[in-house]
mmCIF file of C-alpha atoms in Angstrom:
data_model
loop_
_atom_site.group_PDB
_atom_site.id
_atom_site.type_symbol
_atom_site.label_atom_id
_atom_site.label_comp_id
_atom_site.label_asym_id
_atom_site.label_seq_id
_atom_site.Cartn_x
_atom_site.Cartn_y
_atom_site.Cartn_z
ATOM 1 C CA UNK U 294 9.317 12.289 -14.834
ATOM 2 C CA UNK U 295 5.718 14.076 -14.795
ATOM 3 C CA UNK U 296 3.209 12.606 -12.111
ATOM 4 C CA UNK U 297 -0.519 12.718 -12.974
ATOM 5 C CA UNK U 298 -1.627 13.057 -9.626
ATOM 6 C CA UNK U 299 -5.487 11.375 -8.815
ATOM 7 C CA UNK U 300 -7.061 12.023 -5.493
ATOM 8 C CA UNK U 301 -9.665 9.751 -5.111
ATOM 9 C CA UNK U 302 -12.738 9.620 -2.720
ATOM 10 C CA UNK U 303 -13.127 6.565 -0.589
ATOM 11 C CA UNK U 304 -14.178 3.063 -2.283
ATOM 12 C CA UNK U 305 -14.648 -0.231 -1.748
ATOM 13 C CA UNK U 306 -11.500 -2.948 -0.941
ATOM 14 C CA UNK U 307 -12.539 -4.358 -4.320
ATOM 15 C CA UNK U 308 -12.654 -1.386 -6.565
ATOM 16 C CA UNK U 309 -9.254 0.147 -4.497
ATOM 17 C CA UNK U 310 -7.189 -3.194 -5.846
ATOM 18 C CA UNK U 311 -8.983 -2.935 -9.279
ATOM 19 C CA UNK U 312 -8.095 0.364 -9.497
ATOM 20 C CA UNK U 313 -4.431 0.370 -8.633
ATOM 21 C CA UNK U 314 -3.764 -3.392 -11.097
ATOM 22 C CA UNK U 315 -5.923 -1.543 -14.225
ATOM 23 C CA UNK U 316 -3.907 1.519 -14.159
ATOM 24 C CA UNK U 317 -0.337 -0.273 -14.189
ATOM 25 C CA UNK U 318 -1.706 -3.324 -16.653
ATOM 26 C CA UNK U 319 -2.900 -0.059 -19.446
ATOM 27 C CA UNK U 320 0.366 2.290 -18.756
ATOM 28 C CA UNK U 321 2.380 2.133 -21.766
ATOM 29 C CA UNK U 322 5.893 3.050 -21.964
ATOM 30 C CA UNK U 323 6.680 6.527 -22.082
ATOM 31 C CA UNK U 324 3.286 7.734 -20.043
ATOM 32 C CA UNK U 325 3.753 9.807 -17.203
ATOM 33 C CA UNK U 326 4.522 8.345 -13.438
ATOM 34 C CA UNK U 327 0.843 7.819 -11.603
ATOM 35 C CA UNK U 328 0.240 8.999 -8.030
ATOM 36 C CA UNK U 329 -3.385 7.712 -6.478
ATOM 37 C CA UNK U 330 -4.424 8.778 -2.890
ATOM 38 C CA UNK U 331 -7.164 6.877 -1.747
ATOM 39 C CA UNK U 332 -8.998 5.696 1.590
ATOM 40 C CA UNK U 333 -11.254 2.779 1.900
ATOM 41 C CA UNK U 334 -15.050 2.688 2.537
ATOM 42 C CA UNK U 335 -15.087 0.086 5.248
ATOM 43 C CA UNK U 336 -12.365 -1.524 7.433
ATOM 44 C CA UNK U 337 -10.690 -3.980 4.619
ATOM 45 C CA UNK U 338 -7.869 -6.754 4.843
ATOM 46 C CA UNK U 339 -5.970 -7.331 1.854
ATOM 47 C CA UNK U 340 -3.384 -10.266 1.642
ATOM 48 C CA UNK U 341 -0.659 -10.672 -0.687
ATOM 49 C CA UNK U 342 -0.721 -12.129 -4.110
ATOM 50 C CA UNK U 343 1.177 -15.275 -3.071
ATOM 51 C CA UNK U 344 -0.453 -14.992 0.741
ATOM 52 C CA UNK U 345 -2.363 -18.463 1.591
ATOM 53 C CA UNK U 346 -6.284 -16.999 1.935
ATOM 54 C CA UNK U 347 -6.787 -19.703 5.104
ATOM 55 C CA UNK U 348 -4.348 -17.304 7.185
ATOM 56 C CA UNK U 349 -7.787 -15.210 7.653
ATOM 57 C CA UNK U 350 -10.600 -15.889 10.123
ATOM 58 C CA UNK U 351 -13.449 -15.355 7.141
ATOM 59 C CA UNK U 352 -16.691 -16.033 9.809
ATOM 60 C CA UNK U 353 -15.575 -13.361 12.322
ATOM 61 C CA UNK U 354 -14.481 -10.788 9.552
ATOM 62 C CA UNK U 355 -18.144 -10.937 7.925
ATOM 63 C CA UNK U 356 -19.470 -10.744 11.929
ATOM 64 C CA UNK U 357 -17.690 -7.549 12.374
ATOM 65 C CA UNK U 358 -18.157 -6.341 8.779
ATOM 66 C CA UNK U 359 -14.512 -6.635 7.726
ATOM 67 C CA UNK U 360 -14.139 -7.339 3.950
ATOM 68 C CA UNK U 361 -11.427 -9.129 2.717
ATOM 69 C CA UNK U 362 -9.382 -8.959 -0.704
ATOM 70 C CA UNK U 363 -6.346 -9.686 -2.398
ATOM 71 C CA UNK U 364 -3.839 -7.277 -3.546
ATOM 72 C CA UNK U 365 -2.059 -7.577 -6.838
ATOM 73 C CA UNK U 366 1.079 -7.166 -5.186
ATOM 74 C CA UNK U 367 3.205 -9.247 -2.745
ATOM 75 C CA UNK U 368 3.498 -9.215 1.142
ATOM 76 C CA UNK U 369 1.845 -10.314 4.231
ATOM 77 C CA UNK U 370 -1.682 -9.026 5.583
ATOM 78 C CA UNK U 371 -2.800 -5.467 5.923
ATOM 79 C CA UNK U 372 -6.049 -4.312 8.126
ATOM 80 C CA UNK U 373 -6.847 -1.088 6.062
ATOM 81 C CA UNK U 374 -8.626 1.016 8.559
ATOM 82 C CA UNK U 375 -7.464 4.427 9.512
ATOM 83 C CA UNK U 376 -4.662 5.308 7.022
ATOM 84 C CA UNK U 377 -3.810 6.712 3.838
ATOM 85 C CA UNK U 378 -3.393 4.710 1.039
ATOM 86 C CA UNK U 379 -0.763 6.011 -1.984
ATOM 87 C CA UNK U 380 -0.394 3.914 -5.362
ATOM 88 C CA UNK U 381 2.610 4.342 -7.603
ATOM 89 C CA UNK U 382 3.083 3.514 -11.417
ATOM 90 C CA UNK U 383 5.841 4.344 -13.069
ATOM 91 C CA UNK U 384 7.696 2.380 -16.476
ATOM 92 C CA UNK U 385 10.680 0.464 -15.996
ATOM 93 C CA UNK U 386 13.331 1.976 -18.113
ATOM 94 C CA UNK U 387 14.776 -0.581 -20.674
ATOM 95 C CA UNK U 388 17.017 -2.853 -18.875
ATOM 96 C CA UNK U 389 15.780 -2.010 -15.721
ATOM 97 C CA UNK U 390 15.927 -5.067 -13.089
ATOM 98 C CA UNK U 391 16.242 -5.721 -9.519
ATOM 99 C CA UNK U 392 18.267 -2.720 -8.931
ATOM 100 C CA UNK U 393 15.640 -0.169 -10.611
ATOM 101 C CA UNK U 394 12.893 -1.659 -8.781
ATOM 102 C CA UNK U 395 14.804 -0.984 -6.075
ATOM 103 C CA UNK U 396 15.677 2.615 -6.850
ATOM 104 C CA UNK U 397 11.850 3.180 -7.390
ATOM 105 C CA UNK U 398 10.902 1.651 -3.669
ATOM 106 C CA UNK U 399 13.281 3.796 -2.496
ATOM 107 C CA UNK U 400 12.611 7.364 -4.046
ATOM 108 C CA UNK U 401 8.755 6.642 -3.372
ATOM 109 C CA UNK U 402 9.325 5.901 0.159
ATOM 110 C CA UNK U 403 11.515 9.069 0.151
ATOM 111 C CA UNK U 404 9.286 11.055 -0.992
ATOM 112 C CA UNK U 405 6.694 10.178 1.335
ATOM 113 C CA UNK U 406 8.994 10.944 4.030
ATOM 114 C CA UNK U 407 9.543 14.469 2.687
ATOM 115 C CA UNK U 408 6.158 14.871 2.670
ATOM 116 C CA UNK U 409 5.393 14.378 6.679
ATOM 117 C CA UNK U 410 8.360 16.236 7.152
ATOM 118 C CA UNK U 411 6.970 19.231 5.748
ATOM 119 C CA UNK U 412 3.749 18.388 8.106
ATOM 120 C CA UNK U 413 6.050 18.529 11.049
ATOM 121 C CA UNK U 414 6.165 14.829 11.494
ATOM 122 C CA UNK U 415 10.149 13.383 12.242
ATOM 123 C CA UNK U 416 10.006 10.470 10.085
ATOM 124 C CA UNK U 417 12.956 8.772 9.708
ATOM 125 C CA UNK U 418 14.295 5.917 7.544
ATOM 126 C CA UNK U 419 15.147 2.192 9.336
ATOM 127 C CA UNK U 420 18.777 2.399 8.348
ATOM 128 C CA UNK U 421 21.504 -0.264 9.804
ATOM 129 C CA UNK U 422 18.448 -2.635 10.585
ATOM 130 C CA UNK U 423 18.551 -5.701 9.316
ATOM 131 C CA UNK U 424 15.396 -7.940 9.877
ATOM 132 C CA UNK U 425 15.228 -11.890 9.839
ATOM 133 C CA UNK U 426 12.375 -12.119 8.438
ATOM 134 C CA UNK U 427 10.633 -15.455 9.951
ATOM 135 C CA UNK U 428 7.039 -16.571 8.593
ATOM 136 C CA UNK U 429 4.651 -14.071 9.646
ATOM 137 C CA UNK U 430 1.509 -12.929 8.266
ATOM 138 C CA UNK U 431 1.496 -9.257 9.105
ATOM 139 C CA UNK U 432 3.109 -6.820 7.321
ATOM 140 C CA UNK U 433 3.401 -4.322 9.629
ATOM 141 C CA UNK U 434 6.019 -6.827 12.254
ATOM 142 C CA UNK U 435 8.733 -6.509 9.677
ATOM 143 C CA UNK U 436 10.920 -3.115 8.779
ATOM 144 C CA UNK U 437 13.991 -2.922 6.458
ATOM 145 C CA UNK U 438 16.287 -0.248 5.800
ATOM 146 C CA UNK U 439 14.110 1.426 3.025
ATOM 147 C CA UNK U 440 11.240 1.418 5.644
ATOM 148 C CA UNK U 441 9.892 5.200 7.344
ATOM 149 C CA UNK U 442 9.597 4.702 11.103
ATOM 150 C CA UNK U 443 8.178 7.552 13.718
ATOM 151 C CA UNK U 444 9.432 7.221 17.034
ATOM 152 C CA UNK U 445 11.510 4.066 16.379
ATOM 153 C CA UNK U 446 8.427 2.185 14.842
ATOM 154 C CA UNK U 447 7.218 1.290 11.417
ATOM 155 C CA UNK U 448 4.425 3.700 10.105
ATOM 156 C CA UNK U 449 4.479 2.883 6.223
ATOM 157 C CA UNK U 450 4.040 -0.196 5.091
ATOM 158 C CA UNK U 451 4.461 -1.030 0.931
ATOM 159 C CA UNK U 452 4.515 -3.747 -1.439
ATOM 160 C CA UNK U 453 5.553 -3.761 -5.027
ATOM 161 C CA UNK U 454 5.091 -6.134 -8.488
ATOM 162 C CA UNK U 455 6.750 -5.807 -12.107
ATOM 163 C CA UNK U 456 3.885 -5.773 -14.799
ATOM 164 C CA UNK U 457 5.479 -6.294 -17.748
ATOM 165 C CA UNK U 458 7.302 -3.351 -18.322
ATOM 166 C CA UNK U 459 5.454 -1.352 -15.475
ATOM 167 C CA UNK U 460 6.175 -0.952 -11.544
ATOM 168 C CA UNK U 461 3.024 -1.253 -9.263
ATOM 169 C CA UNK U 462 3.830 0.245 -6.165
ATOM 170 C CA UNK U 463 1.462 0.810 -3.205
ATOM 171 C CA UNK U 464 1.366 1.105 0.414
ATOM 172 C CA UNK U 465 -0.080 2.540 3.692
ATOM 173 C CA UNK U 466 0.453 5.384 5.877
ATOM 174 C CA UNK U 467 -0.842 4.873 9.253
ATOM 175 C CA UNK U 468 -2.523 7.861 11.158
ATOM 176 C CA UNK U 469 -4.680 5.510 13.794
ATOM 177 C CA UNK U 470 -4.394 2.275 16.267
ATOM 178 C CA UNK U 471 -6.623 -0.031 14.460
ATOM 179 C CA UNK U 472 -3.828 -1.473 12.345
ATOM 180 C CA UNK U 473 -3.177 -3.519 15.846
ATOM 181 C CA UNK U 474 -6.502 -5.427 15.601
ATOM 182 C CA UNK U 475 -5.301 -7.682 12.540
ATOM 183 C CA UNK U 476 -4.033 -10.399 14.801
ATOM 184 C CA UNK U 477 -7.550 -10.580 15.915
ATOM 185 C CA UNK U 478 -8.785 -11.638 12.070
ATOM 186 C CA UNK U 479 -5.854 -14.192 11.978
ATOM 187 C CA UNK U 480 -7.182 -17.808 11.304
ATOM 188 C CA UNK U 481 -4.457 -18.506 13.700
ATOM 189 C CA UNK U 482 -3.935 -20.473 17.540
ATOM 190 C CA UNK U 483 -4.833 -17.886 20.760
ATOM 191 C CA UNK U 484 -1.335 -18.434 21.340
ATOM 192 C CA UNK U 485 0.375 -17.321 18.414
ATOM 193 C CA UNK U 486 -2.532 -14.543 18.185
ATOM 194 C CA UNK U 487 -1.249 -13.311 21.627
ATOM 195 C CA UNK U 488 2.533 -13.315 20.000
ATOM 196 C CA UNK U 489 1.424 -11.252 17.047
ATOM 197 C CA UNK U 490 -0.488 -8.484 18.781
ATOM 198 C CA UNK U 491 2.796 -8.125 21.155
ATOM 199 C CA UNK U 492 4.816 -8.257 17.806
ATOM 200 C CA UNK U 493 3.029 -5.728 15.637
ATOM 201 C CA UNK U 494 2.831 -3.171 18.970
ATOM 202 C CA UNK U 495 6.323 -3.142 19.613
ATOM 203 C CA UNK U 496 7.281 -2.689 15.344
ATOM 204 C CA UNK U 497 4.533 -0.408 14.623
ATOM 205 C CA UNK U 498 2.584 3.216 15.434
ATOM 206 C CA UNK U 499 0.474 5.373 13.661
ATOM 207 C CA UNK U 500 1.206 9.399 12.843
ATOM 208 C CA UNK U 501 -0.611 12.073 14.618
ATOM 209 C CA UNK U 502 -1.623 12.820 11.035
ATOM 210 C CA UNK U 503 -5.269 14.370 9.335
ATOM 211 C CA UNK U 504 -6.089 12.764 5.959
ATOM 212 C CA UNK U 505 -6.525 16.001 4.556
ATOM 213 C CA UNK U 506 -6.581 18.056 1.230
ATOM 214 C CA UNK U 507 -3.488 19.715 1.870
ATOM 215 C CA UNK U 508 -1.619 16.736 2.963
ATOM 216 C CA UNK U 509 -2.573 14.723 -0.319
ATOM 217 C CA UNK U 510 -1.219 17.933 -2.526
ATOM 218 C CA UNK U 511 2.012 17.841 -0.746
ATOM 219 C CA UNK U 512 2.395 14.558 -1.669
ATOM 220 C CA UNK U 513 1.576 15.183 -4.970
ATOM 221 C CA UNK U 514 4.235 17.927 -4.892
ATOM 222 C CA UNK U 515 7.051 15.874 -2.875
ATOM 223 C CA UNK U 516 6.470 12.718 -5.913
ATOM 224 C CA UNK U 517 6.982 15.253 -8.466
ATOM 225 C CA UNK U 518 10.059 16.887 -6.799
ATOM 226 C CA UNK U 519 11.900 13.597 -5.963
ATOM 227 C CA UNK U 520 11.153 12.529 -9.532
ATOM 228 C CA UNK U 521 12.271 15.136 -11.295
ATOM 229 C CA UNK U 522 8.456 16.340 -13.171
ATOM 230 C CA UNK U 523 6.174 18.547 -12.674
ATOM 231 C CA UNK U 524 2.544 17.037 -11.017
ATOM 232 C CA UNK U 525 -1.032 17.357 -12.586
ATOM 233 C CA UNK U 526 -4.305 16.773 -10.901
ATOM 234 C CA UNK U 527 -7.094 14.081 -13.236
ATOM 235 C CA UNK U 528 -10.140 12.119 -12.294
ATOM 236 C CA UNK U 529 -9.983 8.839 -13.563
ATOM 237 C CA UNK U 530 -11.494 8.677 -17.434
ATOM 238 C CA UNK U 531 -14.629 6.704 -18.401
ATOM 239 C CA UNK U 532 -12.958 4.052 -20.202
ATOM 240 C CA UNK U 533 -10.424 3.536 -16.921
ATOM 241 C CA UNK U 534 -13.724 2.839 -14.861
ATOM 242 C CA UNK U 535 -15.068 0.487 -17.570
ATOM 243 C CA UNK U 536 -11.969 -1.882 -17.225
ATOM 244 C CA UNK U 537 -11.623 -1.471 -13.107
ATOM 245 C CA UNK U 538 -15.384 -2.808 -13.312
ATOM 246 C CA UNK U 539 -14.426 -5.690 -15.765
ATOM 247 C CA UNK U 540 -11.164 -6.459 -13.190
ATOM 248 C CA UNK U 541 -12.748 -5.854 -10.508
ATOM 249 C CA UNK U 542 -13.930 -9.912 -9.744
ATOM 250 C CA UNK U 543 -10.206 -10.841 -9.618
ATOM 251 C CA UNK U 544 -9.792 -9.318 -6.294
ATOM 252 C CA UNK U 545 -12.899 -10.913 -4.723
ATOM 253 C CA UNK U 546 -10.824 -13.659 -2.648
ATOM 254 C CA UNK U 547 -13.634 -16.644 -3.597
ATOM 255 C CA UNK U 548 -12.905 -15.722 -6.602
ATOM 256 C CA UNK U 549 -9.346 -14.441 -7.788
ATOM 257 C CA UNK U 550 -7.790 -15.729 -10.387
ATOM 258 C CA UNK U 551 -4.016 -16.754 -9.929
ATOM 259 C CA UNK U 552 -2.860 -15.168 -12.873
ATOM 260 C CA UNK U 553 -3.033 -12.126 -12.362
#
């Protein structure tokens, strides 16, 4: 499988989402696999599709300039704000279910942690854990046995959704603290706030990792090696931009639309 490889410059929570649901919606069967490295302009939350928007405290986000989105994709809240962002698209063979989805999480997450290997980072998978997952709304206070940790802690977080006949993968890849402050943007009790922080330092870290050209080649590289392709390097096309301005409104969080 051939990965067209984009590295993007940083953008806005909004575009970022548009970006990543446009590409999967338009991939037709028998395109290449997609790779997208991307960063984010400001400090951005994005919930889950199915993630209730009051779990957010929407007065002290604007205060401290903190956007807020929703992701086209599952899972619990992520504070975007010192990491690296990947996206992966890739076409579900024909009768492809559970278990394929499955196979993709896993060979993405793999090749990710081939990739800070060869950056002299010991990432290792959580294997033999097995999480209860209780209701939470970080995403970084759960790991599972497909998850990377560093030092006995979760440093990648990803979420995934079937469109049609096309897997929409993406996910983060902490390299600084400020992941910790999402408890603070939490429309939740001081209490339960407290509870979170002390969850998500215990089950997370971030890498001693530079977002940096020849990190985001190596991942191109790693993608293309676990996948069995070769990887190309393309700037998104005119027409892509069009239709990630046209989407782009569905990720505003006053204003997505459930359906998508």
């Amino acid at each position: 499988m051939n990965i067209r490889f984009i590295d993007s410059p940083p953008q806005e929570g909004e575009f970022n989402m548009s970006c990543d649901y446009t590409l999967a919606v338009q991939a037709k069967p028998g395109d290449d696999a997609l790779l997208r490295i991307y960063t984010w302009l400001e400090p951005t939350i994005s919930i889950g599709f199915h993630q209730k928007a009051e779990d957010i405290d929407y007065i002290l986000c604007e205060k401290d300039g903190i956007s807020v989105v929703r992701r086209p994709t599952g899972g619990r809240a992520i504070l975007h704000w010192g990491e690296i962002t990947y996206c992966f698209i890739a076409a579900m063979q024909v009768g492809g279910g559970q278990k394929a989805l499955g196979e993709i999480y896993r060979k993405a997450h793999t090749a990710i942690h081939n990739a800070l290997r060869m950056h002299g980072l010991n990432v290792n998978f959580a294997a033999g854990k097995k999480i209860i997952r209780k209701q939470s709304p970080l995403c970084f206070a759960t790991s599972v046995g497909t998850e990377l940790e560093y030092e006995g802690k979760k440093v990648v977080g990803s979420a995934q959704r079937l469109l049609k006949s096309t897997v929409l993968q993406h996910g983060s890849i902490l390299i600084s603290p400020e992941h910790l402050k999402l408890p603070d943007y939490l429309n939740v009790s001081e209490e339960l706030r407290q509870r979170l922080r002390e969850k998500l330092e215990l089950s997370s870290t971030h890498l001693p990792l530079r977002d940096d050209k020849s990190f985001r080649i190596t991942m191109g590289k790693s993608f293309a090696n676990i996948f069995e392709g070769k990887v190309y390097r393309t700037d998104l096309t005119s027409d892509e931009n069009i239709q990630i301005g046209k989407d782009r409104p569905r990720f505003i969080i006053n204003e997505f639309n459930s359906s998508v």
